[in-house]
PDB file of C-alpha atoms in Angstrom:
ATOM      1  CA  MET Q 913      -0.467  -4.978  38.603  1.00  0.00           C
ATOM      2  CA  GLN Q 914      -2.992  -2.674  36.958  1.00  0.00           C
ATOM      3  CA  THR Q 915      -5.367  -4.024  34.325  1.00  0.00           C
ATOM      4  CA  LEU Q 916      -6.478  -2.106  31.267  1.00  0.00           C
ATOM      5  CA  SER Q 917     -10.120  -1.343  30.627  1.00  0.00           C
ATOM      6  CA  ALA Q 918     -11.799  -2.905  27.611  1.00  0.00           C
ATOM      7  CA  ASP Q 919     -12.039   0.555  26.020  1.00  0.00           C
ATOM      8  CA  CYS Q 920      -8.311   1.136  26.435  1.00  0.00           C
ATOM      9  CA  VAL Q 921      -7.463  -2.286  25.011  1.00  0.00           C
ATOM     10  CA  GLU Q 922      -9.710  -1.605  22.005  1.00  0.00           C
ATOM     11  CA  ARG Q 923      -8.012   1.762  21.354  1.00  0.00           C
ATOM     12  CA  VAL Q 924      -4.542   0.192  21.572  1.00  0.00           C
ATOM     13  CA  PHE Q 925      -5.625  -2.593  19.213  1.00  0.00           C
ATOM     14  CA  CYS Q 926      -6.957  -0.015  16.724  1.00  0.00           C
ATOM     15  CA  LEU Q 927      -3.695   1.965  16.857  1.00  0.00           C
ATOM     16  CA  VAL Q 928      -1.617  -1.155  16.254  1.00  0.00           C
ATOM     17  CA  LYS Q 929      -3.865  -2.098  13.322  1.00  0.00           C
ATOM     18  CA  ILE Q 930      -3.396   1.366  11.801  1.00  0.00           C
ATOM     19  CA  MET Q 931       0.385   1.176  12.253  1.00  0.00           C
ATOM     20  CA  VAL Q 932       0.567  -2.249  10.593  1.00  0.00           C
ATOM     21  CA  SER Q 933      -1.666  -1.051   7.760  1.00  0.00           C
ATOM     22  CA  ASN Q 934       0.550   1.997   7.205  1.00  0.00           C
ATOM     23  CA  LYS Q 935       3.685  -0.187   7.090  1.00  0.00           C
ATOM     24  CA  LYS Q 936       2.060  -2.409   4.465  1.00  0.00           C
ATOM     25  CA  LYS Q 937       1.138   0.603   2.345  1.00  0.00           C
ATOM     26  CA  GLU Q 938       4.665   2.014   2.714  1.00  0.00           C
ATOM     27  CA  TRP Q 939       6.101  -1.325   1.588  1.00  0.00           C
ATOM     28  CA  ALA Q 940       3.833  -1.443  -1.467  1.00  0.00           C
ATOM     29  CA  ILE Q 941       4.623   2.149  -2.457  1.00  0.00           C
ATOM     30  CA  GLU Q 942       8.356   1.611  -2.065  1.00  0.00           C
ATOM     31  CA  THR Q 943       8.195  -1.636  -4.055  1.00  0.00           C
ATOM     32  CA  LEU Q 944       6.423   0.127  -6.945  1.00  0.00           C
ATOM     33  CA  ARG Q 945       8.869   3.042  -6.902  1.00  0.00           C
ATOM     34  CA  GLN Q 946      11.918   0.763  -6.872  1.00  0.00           C
ATOM     35  CA  LYS Q 947      10.596  -1.286  -9.778  1.00  0.00           C
ATOM     36  CA  SER Q 948       9.849   1.900 -11.741  1.00  0.00           C
ATOM     37  CA  GLU Q 949      13.436   3.107 -11.243  1.00  0.00           C
ATOM     38  CA  GLU Q 950      14.804  -0.326 -12.136  1.00  0.00           C
ATOM     39  CA  ILE Q 951      12.898  -0.663 -15.426  1.00  0.00           C
ATOM     40  CA  GLY Q 952      12.650   3.021 -16.388  1.00  0.00           C
ATOM     41  CA  ARG Q 953       8.888   3.081 -16.958  1.00  0.00           C
ATOM     42  CA  LEU Q 954       5.587   2.587 -15.168  1.00  0.00           C
ATOM     43  CA  PRO Q 955       5.545  -0.898 -13.704  1.00  0.00           C
ATOM     44  CA  LYS Q 956       2.946  -3.326 -15.003  1.00  0.00           C
ATOM     45  CA  LYS Q 957       1.370  -6.102 -12.990  1.00  0.00           C
ATOM     46  CA  THR Q 958       3.341  -8.572 -15.092  1.00  0.00           C
ATOM     47  CA  ASP Q 959       6.607  -7.018 -13.865  1.00  0.00           C
ATOM     48  CA  PHE Q 960       5.983  -8.677 -10.481  1.00  0.00           C
ATOM     49  CA  ASP Q 961       5.455 -12.230  -9.359  1.00  0.00           C
ATOM     50  CA  VAL Q 962       1.835 -13.088  -8.569  1.00  0.00           C
ATOM     51  CA  ALA Q 963       2.266 -12.904  -4.783  1.00  0.00           C
ATOM     52  CA  THR Q 964       3.923  -9.462  -4.838  1.00  0.00           C
ATOM     53  CA  MET Q 965       1.403  -8.060  -7.319  1.00  0.00           C
ATOM     54  CA  SER Q 966      -1.483  -9.388  -5.213  1.00  0.00           C
ATOM     55  CA  ARG Q 967      -0.079  -7.848  -2.029  1.00  0.00           C
ATOM     56  CA  ILE Q 968       0.396  -4.465  -3.716  1.00  0.00           C
ATOM     57  CA  LYS Q 969      -3.216  -4.521  -4.925  1.00  0.00           C
ATOM     58  CA  ALA Q 970      -4.468  -5.663  -1.505  1.00  0.00           C
ATOM     59  CA  PHE Q 971      -2.677  -2.779   0.228  1.00  0.00           C
ATOM     60  CA  LEU Q 972      -3.248  -0.010  -2.348  1.00  0.00           C
ATOM     61  CA  GLY Q 973      -6.289  -1.025  -4.383  1.00  0.00           C
ATOM     62  CA  PRO Q 974      -6.674  -1.480  -8.148  1.00  0.00           C
ATOM     63  CA  TRP Q 975      -3.496  -1.126 -10.204  1.00  0.00           C
ATOM     64  CA  PRO Q 976      -4.135   2.427 -11.486  1.00  0.00           C
ATOM     65  CA  ARG Q 977      -4.858   3.616  -7.916  1.00  0.00           C
ATOM     66  CA  ALA Q 978      -1.720   1.830  -6.666  1.00  0.00           C
ATOM     67  CA  LEU Q 979       0.404   3.682  -9.236  1.00  0.00           C
ATOM     68  CA  GLU Q 980      -1.246   6.955  -8.193  1.00  0.00           C
ATOM     69  CA  SER Q 981      -0.578   6.226  -4.508  1.00  0.00           C
ATOM     70  CA  ALA Q 982       3.095   5.689  -5.317  1.00  0.00           C
ATOM     71  CA  GLY Q 983       3.209   9.025  -7.161  1.00  0.00           C
ATOM     72  CA  LEU Q 984       4.033   7.314 -10.444  1.00  0.00           C
ATOM     73  CA  LYS Q 985       0.849   8.232 -12.285  1.00  0.00           C
ATOM     74  CA  GLU Q 986      -1.317  11.341 -12.268  1.00  0.00           C
ATOM     75  CA  PRO Q 987      -4.804  10.768 -10.830  1.00  0.00           C
ATOM     76  CA  LYS Q 988      -7.526  10.530 -13.456  1.00  0.00           C
ATOM     77  CA  GLN Q 989      -9.438  13.799 -13.749  1.00  0.00           C
ATOM     78  CA  LYS Q 990     -13.075  13.654 -12.679  1.00  0.00           C
ATOM     79  CA  ARG Q 991     -15.580  14.863 -15.235  1.00  0.00           C
TER      80      ARG Q 991
END
């Protein structure tokens, strides 16, 4: 049986971390989009239970940025 070098193990770990992070972001984006379709407007934090809202913010950042990431809100123009 061949063993993996520490460098190889670290690279695999980093790739798995990226994949998990991407899945979390995809979940948050899809959750926001579904809620928007369901209620017919931009979702507010209060449209979600505390745990779901917290996870969305953890994966996508502050609420306005989360809505932007989901394509529901135009990014704020820089001055």
